[in-house]
């Protein structure tokens, strides 16, 4: 099985792709060679501590022996601080400069990166499937299940843009493993949700490189990222919004068991929400509603504790009642703007039941950019990673030239 998988995953180098060689810096020319050398140094200083499986051995004083599980975050912080030292950077540059650096390099440390450092959308790291007692329990490790909380992250209200702080849960969630950068020229748009950069249906080499160029620019120059139509620069990116008035219907068969005993009651109380057949409908929601506000409502509690279950069910009913009374006050034939105002008041109770209250899909991963150091208003946990040197535009161009050779 391992051999089969390896057979299907060798790097696809741009140099070997049709027309690819002409798109790379040429190491045979002095300008090309200089560019690539600079790119290597930048990669060593800024990126390789996460995106390389070849690295200098950490000094024994970092005490990285017993890091799985509850000690992980403290260990990671010691590692991170070490990678900020000249001692690390000097050794890492030597590793990256070696002619065989890319050979057999997975281009990831495979480490779990806390959301407080990464600052990308937290919905994927908040996924629940692999938690203890959940559907994929048997596929996740004990060290995953005993991970500590990464601490508090800063999120934005999807109606006002205002910042607020959210405490991430412990027990596995809150971390993202470093993806490999092998053949990264071909895999944009970027990030787990593919939200960073444009999408193209054209699979040609020229198109893949065009999409890579646009996406890597957005990664390294956060100003170039798409910003929300409504909130603009008040939020650090874009929010997925509905394009027309919409509602979500959960057919009766899919209504979670925990809600079933309530269905008769809810149908009597909120017939617009729960039909006589037992279907549950959320809406109508106006055009430009944040999709995740509707889609992430969590009718089921994440616990087997009876008290907590009852508390959750009470919140769901409370929200249903509030939705009903607030939406009932909106006149027949109300405009999307009127409906939108009503929802703005419902945000708090809806967020309390949200599986993931983060709406900005293309934020974060600010390594090497000035935005990394723009930490005013962030939580103490987010600030604890300190400040980083900012790359110049030329550094970034050289880095991109080197990344294209992966
Ligand atoms: C602290 C660890 C860390 C550092 C430092 C880091 N990265 Fe990453 N990188 C990650 C993680 C984790 C992800 C996945 C983030 C996500 O999808 O939310 C990622 C994602 C990426 C992606 C997108 C990959 C894909 O297929 O979607 C690219 C490209 C990338 N990093 C390049 C870089 C470059 C270039 C640098 C240096 C300027 C860098 N990274 C520094 C951890 C790091």
PDB file of C-alpha atoms in Angstrom, residues 148-306:
ATOM      1  CA  UNK A 148      -4.279  21.492  25.302  1.00  0.00           C
ATOM      2  CA  UNK A 149      -6.315  24.502  24.143  1.00  0.00           C
ATOM      3  CA  UNK A 150      -4.314  26.882  21.947  1.00  0.00           C
ATOM      4  CA  UNK A 151      -5.858  29.735  23.928  1.00  0.00           C
ATOM      5  CA  UNK A 152      -7.901  32.678  22.690  1.00  0.00           C
ATOM      6  CA  UNK A 153      -8.228  33.800  19.067  1.00  0.00           C
ATOM      7  CA  UNK A 154      -9.584  37.074  17.699  1.00  0.00           C
ATOM      8  CA  UNK A 155     -12.614  36.858  15.394  1.00  0.00           C
ATOM      9  CA  UNK A 156     -14.807  39.465  13.676  1.00  0.00           C
ATOM     10  CA  UNK A 157     -18.558  40.024  13.984  1.00  0.00           C
ATOM     11  CA  UNK A 158     -19.950  39.425  10.458  1.00  0.00           C
ATOM     12  CA  UNK A 159     -22.358  42.393  10.678  1.00  0.00           C
ATOM     13  CA  UNK A 160     -20.275  45.127  12.320  1.00  0.00           C
ATOM     14  CA  UNK A 161     -16.758  43.852  11.687  1.00  0.00           C
ATOM     15  CA  UNK A 162     -16.061  44.382  15.392  1.00  0.00           C
ATOM     16  CA  UNK A 163     -13.404  42.173  16.916  1.00  0.00           C
ATOM     17  CA  UNK A 164     -14.184  39.761  19.702  1.00  0.00           C
ATOM     18  CA  UNK A 165     -12.271  37.010  21.412  1.00  0.00           C
ATOM     19  CA  UNK A 166     -13.061  33.341  21.288  1.00  0.00           C
ATOM     20  CA  UNK A 167     -11.574  30.700  23.546  1.00  0.00           C
ATOM     21  CA  UNK A 168     -10.616  27.618  21.504  1.00  0.00           C
ATOM     22  CA  UNK A 169     -11.534  24.249  23.023  1.00  0.00           C
ATOM     23  CA  UNK A 170      -8.969  21.627  24.150  1.00  0.00           C
ATOM     24  CA  UNK A 171      -9.041  17.903  23.297  1.00  0.00           C
ATOM     25  CA  UNK A 172      -7.532  18.003  19.789  1.00  0.00           C
ATOM     26  CA  UNK A 173      -8.957  21.077  18.124  1.00  0.00           C
ATOM     27  CA  UNK A 174      -7.225  24.368  17.289  1.00  0.00           C
ATOM     28  CA  UNK A 175      -4.194  23.135  15.346  1.00  0.00           C
ATOM     29  CA  UNK A 176      -3.436  22.750  11.634  1.00  0.00           C
ATOM     30  CA  UNK A 177      -0.693  20.494  10.349  1.00  0.00           C
ATOM     31  CA  UNK A 178       1.765  22.007   7.895  1.00  0.00           C
ATOM     32  CA  UNK A 179       0.939  21.007   4.307  1.00  0.00           C
ATOM     33  CA  UNK A 180       3.746  19.922   1.974  1.00  0.00           C
ATOM     34  CA  UNK A 181       4.914  22.488  -0.573  1.00  0.00           C
ATOM     35  CA  UNK A 182       5.945  19.811  -3.099  1.00  0.00           C
ATOM     36  CA  UNK A 183       4.856  21.010  -6.582  1.00  0.00           C
ATOM     37  CA  UNK A 184       3.283  24.061  -4.975  1.00  0.00           C
ATOM     38  CA  UNK A 185       3.371  25.806  -8.389  1.00  0.00           C
ATOM     39  CA  UNK A 186       0.482  23.532  -9.393  1.00  0.00           C
ATOM     40  CA  UNK A 187      -1.769  23.513  -6.303  1.00  0.00           C
ATOM     41  CA  UNK A 188      -3.148  27.049  -5.881  1.00  0.00           C
ATOM     42  CA  UNK A 189      -5.570  28.476  -4.774  1.00  0.00           C
ATOM     43  CA  UNK A 190      -4.207  28.030  -1.261  1.00  0.00           C
ATOM     44  CA  UNK A 191      -5.186  27.129   2.283  1.00  0.00           C
ATOM     45  CA  UNK A 192      -7.352  24.249   3.470  1.00  0.00           C
ATOM     46  CA  UNK A 193     -10.494  25.889   2.147  1.00  0.00           C
ATOM     47  CA  UNK A 194      -8.855  26.939  -1.165  1.00  0.00           C
ATOM     48  CA  UNK A 195     -10.031  30.476  -0.362  1.00  0.00           C
ATOM     49  CA  UNK A 196      -6.748  32.249  -1.033  1.00  0.00           C
ATOM     50  CA  UNK A 197      -6.384  33.124  -4.691  1.00  0.00           C
ATOM     51  CA  UNK A 198      -8.492  32.783  -7.830  1.00  0.00           C
ATOM     52  CA  UNK A 199      -9.866  29.499  -9.179  1.00  0.00           C
ATOM     53  CA  UNK A 200      -9.466  28.454 -12.803  1.00  0.00           C
ATOM     54  CA  UNK A 201     -11.038  25.505 -14.579  1.00  0.00           C
ATOM     55  CA  UNK A 202      -8.183  25.484 -17.087  1.00  0.00           C
ATOM     56  CA  UNK A 203      -5.702  22.733 -16.123  1.00  0.00           C
ATOM     57  CA  UNK A 204      -2.926  23.847 -18.524  1.00  0.00           C
ATOM     58  CA  UNK A 205       0.555  24.540 -17.167  1.00  0.00           C
ATOM     59  CA  UNK A 206       0.275  28.214 -18.130  1.00  0.00           C
ATOM     60  CA  UNK A 207      -3.015  28.515 -16.224  1.00  0.00           C
ATOM     61  CA  UNK A 208      -1.693  26.685 -13.135  1.00  0.00           C
ATOM     62  CA  UNK A 209       1.268  29.064 -12.991  1.00  0.00           C
ATOM     63  CA  UNK A 210      -0.984  32.097 -13.466  1.00  0.00           C
ATOM     64  CA  UNK A 211      -3.169  30.961 -10.553  1.00  0.00           C
ATOM     65  CA  UNK A 212      -0.046  30.245  -8.464  1.00  0.00           C
ATOM     66  CA  UNK A 213       1.354  33.732  -9.144  1.00  0.00           C
ATOM     67  CA  UNK A 214      -1.902  35.431  -8.149  1.00  0.00           C
ATOM     68  CA  UNK A 215      -2.335  33.254  -5.042  1.00  0.00           C
ATOM     69  CA  UNK A 216       1.237  33.503  -3.755  1.00  0.00           C
ATOM     70  CA  UNK A 217       1.048  37.302  -4.137  1.00  0.00           C
ATOM     71  CA  UNK A 218      -2.067  37.325  -1.968  1.00  0.00           C
ATOM     72  CA  UNK A 219      -0.277  35.112   0.560  1.00  0.00           C
ATOM     73  CA  UNK A 220       2.814  37.326   0.776  1.00  0.00           C
ATOM     74  CA  UNK A 221       1.120  40.738   0.272  1.00  0.00           C
ATOM     75  CA  UNK A 222      -2.041  40.508   2.436  1.00  0.00           C
ATOM     76  CA  UNK A 223      -3.238  43.908   1.070  1.00  0.00           C
ATOM     77  CA  UNK A 224      -3.882  42.153  -2.241  1.00  0.00           C
ATOM     78  CA  UNK A 225      -6.350  39.695  -0.703  1.00  0.00           C
ATOM     79  CA  UNK A 226     -10.051  39.927  -1.577  1.00  0.00           C
ATOM     80  CA  UNK A 227     -11.934  41.917   1.069  1.00  0.00           C
ATOM     81  CA  UNK A 228     -15.590  41.699   2.040  1.00  0.00           C
ATOM     82  CA  UNK A 229     -17.988  43.733  -0.177  1.00  0.00           C
ATOM     83  CA  UNK A 230     -19.814  45.165   2.804  1.00  0.00           C
ATOM     84  CA  UNK A 231     -17.248  45.505   5.601  1.00  0.00           C
ATOM     85  CA  UNK A 232     -14.195  46.235   3.425  1.00  0.00           C
ATOM     86  CA  UNK A 233     -11.021  46.965   5.377  1.00  0.00           C
ATOM     87  CA  UNK A 234     -12.804  46.563   8.745  1.00  0.00           C
ATOM     88  CA  UNK A 235     -12.186  42.821   8.446  1.00  0.00           C
ATOM     89  CA  UNK A 236      -9.008  40.988   7.404  1.00  0.00           C
ATOM     90  CA  UNK A 237     -10.486  39.307   4.309  1.00  0.00           C
ATOM     91  CA  UNK A 238     -13.670  38.147   2.685  1.00  0.00           C
ATOM     92  CA  UNK A 239     -16.885  36.566   3.992  1.00  0.00           C
ATOM     93  CA  UNK A 240     -18.900  34.032   1.972  1.00  0.00           C
ATOM     94  CA  UNK A 241     -22.387  35.536   1.645  1.00  0.00           C
ATOM     95  CA  UNK A 242     -25.627  34.281   0.102  1.00  0.00           C
ATOM     96  CA  UNK A 243     -26.338  35.706  -3.342  1.00  0.00           C
ATOM     97  CA  UNK A 244     -30.131  35.688  -2.947  1.00  0.00           C
ATOM     98  CA  UNK A 245     -32.813  35.357  -0.292  1.00  0.00           C
ATOM     99  CA  UNK A 246     -32.496  31.827   1.026  1.00  0.00           C
ATOM    100  CA  UNK A 247     -33.457  29.265   3.610  1.00  0.00           C
ATOM    101  CA  UNK A 248     -32.109  25.936   4.755  1.00  0.00           C
ATOM    102  CA  UNK A 249     -34.431  22.978   5.180  1.00  0.00           C
ATOM    103  CA  UNK A 250     -33.356  19.953   7.169  1.00  0.00           C
ATOM    104  CA  UNK A 251     -35.607  17.068   6.063  1.00  0.00           C
ATOM    105  CA  UNK A 252     -37.261  15.169   8.884  1.00  0.00           C
ATOM    106  CA  UNK A 253     -35.066  12.079   8.503  1.00  0.00           C
ATOM    107  CA  UNK A 254     -31.958  14.164   9.142  1.00  0.00           C
ATOM    108  CA  UNK A 255     -33.218  16.035  12.167  1.00  0.00           C
ATOM    109  CA  UNK A 256     -30.943  14.984  15.044  1.00  0.00           C
ATOM    110  CA  UNK A 257     -32.456  12.590  17.583  1.00  0.00           C
ATOM    111  CA  UNK A 258     -31.939  15.067  20.398  1.00  0.00           C
ATOM    112  CA  UNK A 259     -34.357  17.470  18.748  1.00  0.00           C
ATOM    113  CA  UNK A 260     -36.999  14.873  17.848  1.00  0.00           C
ATOM    114  CA  UNK A 261     -38.819  14.929  21.175  1.00  0.00           C
ATOM    115  CA  UNK A 262     -39.101  18.689  20.703  1.00  0.00           C
ATOM    116  CA  UNK A 263     -40.520  18.550  17.211  1.00  0.00           C
ATOM    117  CA  UNK A 264     -44.190  18.473  18.209  1.00  0.00           C
ATOM    118  CA  UNK A 265     -43.629  21.334  20.606  1.00  0.00           C
ATOM    119  CA  UNK A 266     -41.612  23.315  18.088  1.00  0.00           C
ATOM    120  CA  UNK A 267     -44.195  22.786  15.352  1.00  0.00           C
ATOM    121  CA  UNK A 268     -46.852  24.231  17.646  1.00  0.00           C
ATOM    122  CA  UNK A 269     -44.584  27.080  18.731  1.00  0.00           C
ATOM    123  CA  UNK A 270     -42.728  27.897  15.523  1.00  0.00           C
ATOM    124  CA  UNK A 271     -44.621  26.326  12.608  1.00  0.00           C
ATOM    125  CA  UNK A 272     -42.562  28.355  10.145  1.00  0.00           C
ATOM    126  CA  UNK A 273     -39.447  26.691  11.536  1.00  0.00           C
ATOM    127  CA  UNK A 274     -40.680  23.150  12.061  1.00  0.00           C
ATOM    128  CA  UNK A 275     -43.256  21.890   9.547  1.00  0.00           C
ATOM    129  CA  UNK A 276     -46.052  19.467  10.460  1.00  0.00           C
ATOM    130  CA  UNK A 277     -44.017  16.671   8.829  1.00  0.00           C
ATOM    131  CA  UNK A 278     -41.092  17.494  11.110  1.00  0.00           C
ATOM    132  CA  UNK A 279     -38.831  19.191   8.539  1.00  0.00           C
ATOM    133  CA  UNK A 280     -36.824  22.017  10.089  1.00  0.00           C
ATOM    134  CA  UNK A 281     -36.410  25.203   8.060  1.00  0.00           C
ATOM    135  CA  UNK A 282     -34.101  28.066   9.001  1.00  0.00           C
ATOM    136  CA  UNK A 283     -34.960  31.332   7.271  1.00  0.00           C
ATOM    137  CA  UNK A 284     -35.906  33.233   5.237  1.00  0.00           C
ATOM    138  CA  UNK A 285     -32.560  34.958   5.327  1.00  0.00           C
ATOM    139  CA  UNK A 286     -31.872  38.015   3.226  1.00  0.00           C
ATOM    140  CA  UNK A 287     -29.422  38.250   0.374  1.00  0.00           C
ATOM    141  CA  UNK A 288     -25.802  38.784   1.554  1.00  0.00           C
ATOM    142  CA  UNK A 289     -26.231  36.820   4.772  1.00  0.00           C
ATOM    143  CA  UNK A 290     -22.971  35.223   5.916  1.00  0.00           C
ATOM    144  CA  UNK A 291     -23.415  31.613   4.765  1.00  0.00           C
ATOM    145  CA  UNK A 292     -21.716  30.223   7.858  1.00  0.00           C
ATOM    146  CA  UNK A 293     -24.139  31.918  10.220  1.00  0.00           C
ATOM    147  CA  UNK A 294     -26.883  29.663   8.845  1.00  0.00           C
ATOM    148  CA  UNK A 295     -24.807  26.648   7.877  1.00  0.00           C
ATOM    149  CA  UNK A 296     -22.895  26.253  11.142  1.00  0.00           C
ATOM    150  CA  UNK A 297     -25.836  26.185  13.514  1.00  0.00           C
ATOM    151  CA  UNK A 298     -25.364  23.150  15.639  1.00  0.00           C
ATOM    152  CA  UNK A 299     -28.622  21.528  16.707  1.00  0.00           C
ATOM    153  CA  UNK A 300     -26.790  18.714  18.527  1.00  0.00           C
ATOM    154  CA  UNK A 301     -24.634  19.252  21.597  1.00  0.00           C
ATOM    155  CA  UNK A 302     -21.035  18.006  21.503  1.00  0.00           C
ATOM    156  CA  UNK A 303     -21.271  16.253  24.812  1.00  0.00           C
ATOM    157  CA  UNK A 304     -22.815  13.177  26.307  1.00  0.00           C
ATOM    158  CA  UNK A 305     -23.375  15.011  29.606  1.00  0.00           C
ATOM    159  CA  UNK A 306     -27.108  15.061  30.274  1.00  0.00           C
TER     160      UNK A 306
END
